Coordinates of C-alpha atoms in Angstrom, one line a residue:
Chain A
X1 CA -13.6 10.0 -1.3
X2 CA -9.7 10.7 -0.4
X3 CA -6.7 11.8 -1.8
X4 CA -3.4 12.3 -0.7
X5 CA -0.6 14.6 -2.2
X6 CA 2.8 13.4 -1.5
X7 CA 4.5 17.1 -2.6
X8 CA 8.2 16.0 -3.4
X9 CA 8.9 13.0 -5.7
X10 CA 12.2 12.8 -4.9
X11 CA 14.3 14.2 -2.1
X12 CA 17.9 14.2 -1.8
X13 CA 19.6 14.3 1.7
X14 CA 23.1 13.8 3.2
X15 CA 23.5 11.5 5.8
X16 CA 23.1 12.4 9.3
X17 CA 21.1 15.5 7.9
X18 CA 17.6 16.0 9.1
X19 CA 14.7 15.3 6.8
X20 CA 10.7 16.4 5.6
X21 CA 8.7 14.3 3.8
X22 CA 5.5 16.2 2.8
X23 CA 2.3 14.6 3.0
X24 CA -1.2 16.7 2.2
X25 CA -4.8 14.8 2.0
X26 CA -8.0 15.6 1.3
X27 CA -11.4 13.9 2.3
X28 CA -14.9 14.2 3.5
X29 CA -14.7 12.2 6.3
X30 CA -12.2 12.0 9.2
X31 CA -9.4 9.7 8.5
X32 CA -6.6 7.1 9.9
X33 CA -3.1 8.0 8.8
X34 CA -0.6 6.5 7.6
X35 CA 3.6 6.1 6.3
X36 CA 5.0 3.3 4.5
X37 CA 8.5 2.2 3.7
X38 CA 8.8 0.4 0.3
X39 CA 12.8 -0.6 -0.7
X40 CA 13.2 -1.8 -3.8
X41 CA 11.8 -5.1 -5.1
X42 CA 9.8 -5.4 -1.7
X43 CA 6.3 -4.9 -0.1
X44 CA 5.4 -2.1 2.0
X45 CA 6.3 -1.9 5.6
X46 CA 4.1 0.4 8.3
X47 CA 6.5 3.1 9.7
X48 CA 3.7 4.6 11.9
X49 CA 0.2 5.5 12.0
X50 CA -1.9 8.1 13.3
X51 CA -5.5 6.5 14.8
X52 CA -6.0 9.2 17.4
X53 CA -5.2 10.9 20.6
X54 CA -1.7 12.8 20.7
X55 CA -1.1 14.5 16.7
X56 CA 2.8 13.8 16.9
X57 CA 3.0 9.9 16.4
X58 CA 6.3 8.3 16.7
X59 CA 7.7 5.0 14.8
X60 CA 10.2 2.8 14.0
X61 CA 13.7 3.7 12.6
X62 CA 13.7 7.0 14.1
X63 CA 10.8 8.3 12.2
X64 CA 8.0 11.1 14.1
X65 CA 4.7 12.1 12.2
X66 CA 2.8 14.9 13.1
X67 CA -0.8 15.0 11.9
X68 CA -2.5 18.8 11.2
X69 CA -6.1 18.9 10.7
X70 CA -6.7 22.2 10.0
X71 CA -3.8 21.7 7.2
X72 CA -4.9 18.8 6.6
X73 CA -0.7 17.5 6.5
X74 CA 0.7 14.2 8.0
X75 CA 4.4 15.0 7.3
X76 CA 7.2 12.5 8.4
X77 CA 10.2 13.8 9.9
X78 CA 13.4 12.3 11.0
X79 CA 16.3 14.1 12.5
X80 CA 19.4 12.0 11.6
X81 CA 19.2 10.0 8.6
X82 CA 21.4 7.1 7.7
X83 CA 22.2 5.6 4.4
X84 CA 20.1 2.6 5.1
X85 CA 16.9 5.5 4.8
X86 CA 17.2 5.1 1.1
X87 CA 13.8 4.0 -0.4
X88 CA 10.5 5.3 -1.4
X89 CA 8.4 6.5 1.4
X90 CA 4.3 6.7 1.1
X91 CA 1.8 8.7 2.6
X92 CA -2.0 6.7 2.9
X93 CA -5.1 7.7 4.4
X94 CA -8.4 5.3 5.6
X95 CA -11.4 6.3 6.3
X96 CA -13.1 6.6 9.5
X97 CA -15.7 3.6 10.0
X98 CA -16.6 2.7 6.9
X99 CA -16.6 -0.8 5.4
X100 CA -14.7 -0.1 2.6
X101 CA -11.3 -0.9 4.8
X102 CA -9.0 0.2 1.3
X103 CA -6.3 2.5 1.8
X104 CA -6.0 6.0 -0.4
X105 CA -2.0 6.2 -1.4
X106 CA -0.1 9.2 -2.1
X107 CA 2.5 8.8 -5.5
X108 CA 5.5 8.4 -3.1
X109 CA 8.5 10.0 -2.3
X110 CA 12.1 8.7 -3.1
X111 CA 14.5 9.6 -0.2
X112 CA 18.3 9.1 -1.4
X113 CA 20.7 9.9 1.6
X114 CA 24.4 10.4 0.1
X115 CA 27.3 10.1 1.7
Chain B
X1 CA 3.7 -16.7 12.6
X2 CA 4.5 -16.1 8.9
X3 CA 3.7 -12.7 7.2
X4 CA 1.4 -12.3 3.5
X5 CA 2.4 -14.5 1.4
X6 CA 2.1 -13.9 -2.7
X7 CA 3.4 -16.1 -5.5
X8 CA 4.3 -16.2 -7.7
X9 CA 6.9 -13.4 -7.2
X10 CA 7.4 -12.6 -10.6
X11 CA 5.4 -14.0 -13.7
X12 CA 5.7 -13.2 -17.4
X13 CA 3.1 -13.4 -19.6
X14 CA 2.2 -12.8 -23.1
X15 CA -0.6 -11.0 -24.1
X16 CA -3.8 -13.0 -24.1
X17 CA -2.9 -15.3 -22.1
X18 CA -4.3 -15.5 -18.3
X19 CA -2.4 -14.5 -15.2
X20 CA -3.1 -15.6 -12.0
X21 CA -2.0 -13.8 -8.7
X22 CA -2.5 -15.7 -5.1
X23 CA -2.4 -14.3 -1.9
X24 CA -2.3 -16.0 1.2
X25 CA -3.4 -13.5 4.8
X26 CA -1.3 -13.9 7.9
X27 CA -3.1 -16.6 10.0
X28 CA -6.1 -15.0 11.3
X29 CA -6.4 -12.3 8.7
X30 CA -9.8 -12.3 7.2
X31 CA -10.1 -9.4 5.4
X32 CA -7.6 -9.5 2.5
X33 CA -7.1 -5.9 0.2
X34 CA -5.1 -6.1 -3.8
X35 CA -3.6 -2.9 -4.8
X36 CA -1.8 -2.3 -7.9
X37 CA 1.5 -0.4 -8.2
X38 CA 2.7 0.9 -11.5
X39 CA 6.3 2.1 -12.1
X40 CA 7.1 5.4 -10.6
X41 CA 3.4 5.5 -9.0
X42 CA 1.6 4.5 -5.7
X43 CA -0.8 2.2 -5.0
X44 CA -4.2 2.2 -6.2
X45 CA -6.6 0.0 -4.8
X46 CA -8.4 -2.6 -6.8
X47 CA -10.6 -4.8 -4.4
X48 CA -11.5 -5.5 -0.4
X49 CA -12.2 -9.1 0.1
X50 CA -13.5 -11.1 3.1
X51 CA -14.2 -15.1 3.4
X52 CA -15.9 -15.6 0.3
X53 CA -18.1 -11.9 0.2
X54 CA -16.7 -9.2 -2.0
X55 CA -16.9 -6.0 0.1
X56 CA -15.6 -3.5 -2.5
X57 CA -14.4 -3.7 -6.2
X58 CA -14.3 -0.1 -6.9
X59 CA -11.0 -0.1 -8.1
X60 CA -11.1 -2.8 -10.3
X61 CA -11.2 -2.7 -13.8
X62 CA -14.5 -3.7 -15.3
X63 CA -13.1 -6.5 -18.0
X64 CA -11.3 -9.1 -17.4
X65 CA -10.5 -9.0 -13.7
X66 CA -11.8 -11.1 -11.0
X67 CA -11.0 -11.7 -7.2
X68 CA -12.1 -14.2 -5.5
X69 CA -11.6 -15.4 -1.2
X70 CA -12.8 -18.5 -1.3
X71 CA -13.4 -20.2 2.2
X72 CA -10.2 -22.7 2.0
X73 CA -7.0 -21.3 0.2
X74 CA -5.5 -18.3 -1.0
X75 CA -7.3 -15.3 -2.3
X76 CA -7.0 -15.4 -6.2
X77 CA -6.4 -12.2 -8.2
X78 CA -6.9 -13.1 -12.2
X79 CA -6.4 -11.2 -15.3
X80 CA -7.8 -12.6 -18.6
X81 CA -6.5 -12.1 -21.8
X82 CA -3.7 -9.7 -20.9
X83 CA -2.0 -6.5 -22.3
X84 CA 0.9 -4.8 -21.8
X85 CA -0.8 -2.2 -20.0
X86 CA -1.4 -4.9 -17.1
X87 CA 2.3 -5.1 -16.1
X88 CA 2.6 -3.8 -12.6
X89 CA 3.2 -4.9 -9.3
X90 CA 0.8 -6.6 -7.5
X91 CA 0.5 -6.3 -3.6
X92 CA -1.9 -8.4 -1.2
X93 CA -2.4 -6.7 2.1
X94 CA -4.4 -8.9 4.9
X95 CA -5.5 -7.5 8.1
X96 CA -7.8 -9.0 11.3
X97 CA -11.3 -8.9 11.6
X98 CA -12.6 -5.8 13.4
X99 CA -14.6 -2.8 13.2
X100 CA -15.7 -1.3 10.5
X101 CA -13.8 -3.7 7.7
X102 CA -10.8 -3.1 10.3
X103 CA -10.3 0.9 9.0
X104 CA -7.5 1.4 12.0
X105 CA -6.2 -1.8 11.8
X106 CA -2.9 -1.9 10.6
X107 CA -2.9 -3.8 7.1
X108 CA 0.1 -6.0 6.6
X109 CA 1.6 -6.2 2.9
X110 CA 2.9 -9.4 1.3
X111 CA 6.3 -8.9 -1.2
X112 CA 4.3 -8.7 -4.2
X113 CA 3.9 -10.3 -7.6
X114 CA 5.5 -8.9 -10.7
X115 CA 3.7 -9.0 -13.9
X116 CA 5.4 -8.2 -16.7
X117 CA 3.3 -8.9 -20.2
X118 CA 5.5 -9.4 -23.2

């Protein structure tokens, strides 16, 4: 079983400030990991993912990941952010080879970037 | 080539009555994944779906609700007699065949349907 702790609900930036979205998961087997951007009213869209390899992942928008295993943390980073940033961001694990295929979410994090 | 698609987007329903969700994979998606979403929460998984096999329904509520991937059309999500408690979003995510139920494959999320029981 997995669980993932998404540790600020909400986290209020200015723009062109750098930002920390804090991601922490448990689990018993290795993992795939994963950030998600939901705005509002719409489905999820993949960020980046960590499958293996190098720990810092980079994705779209400007976004970096770095996975830690012996913290077990996947946090996402970003050094500029623009107001367009604004939405809720989530942190998901998957488990390594197993044929269960479902995804383990965290509780999200709303990023609000001000002017 | 067209993403997830859900409809309907939103749906209102009073409670008892029946809702049903559809999902239809991106073409060549045959593994298909519901999650529910309720307000101010992530999403929790409900049930992992291939062609017409149920793979996992874990995270589905034991009464009345059902998934179904039938071999032609859309994956069906339906809720029976519904409560309030039921309204949520609904999200569809396909992904390709692969290893393993396709763990590392990226799963693709359709727009989601919005239940909201009166």
């Amino acid at each position: 079983a997995q669980s993932v702790t998404q540790l600020d609900s909400q986290v209020p930036v200015f723009e062109e400030a750098p930002v920390e979205l804090r991601c922490n998961y448990s689990s018993s087997v290795s993992v795939y990991l994963f950030w998600y951007v939901q705005y509002p009213n719409q489905g999820l869209q993949l960020l980046l993912k960590y499958l293996s390899g190098s720990t810092l992942v980079k994705g779209i928008n400007g976004f970096e990941a770095e996975f830690n295993k012996s913290q077990t943390s996947f946090h996402l980073r970003k050094p500029s952010v623009h107001i367009s940033d604004t939405a809720e961001y989530f942190c998901a694990v998957r488990g390594f080879n197993t044929n269960a295929g479902k995804s383990t979410f965290g509780d999200g994090t709303t990023l609000t970037v001000k002017p | 080539n067209a993403g997830v698609m859900q409809n309907p987007r939103h749906l209102v329903r009073r409670r008892g009555q029946e809702a049903r969700l559809r999902c239809s994979p991106m073409k060549g998606h045959s593994h298909v994944y519901w999650y529910r979403q309720l307000p101010e929460e992530g999403l929790k998984f409900m049930v992992y779906l291939q062609k017409e096999n149920i793979i996992d329904e874990s995270g589905m509520p034991k009464e009345r609700f059902s998934a179904e991937f039938p071999k032609e059309g859309p994956s069906i999500l339906r809720i029976q007699q519904v409560v309030r408690g039921d309204s949520a979003a609904y999200f569809c995510a396909s992904s390709p065949p692969g290893l393993a139920g396709g763990s590392g494959n990226e799963q693709f999320f359709g727009p989601g349907t919005r239940l909201t029981v009166l």
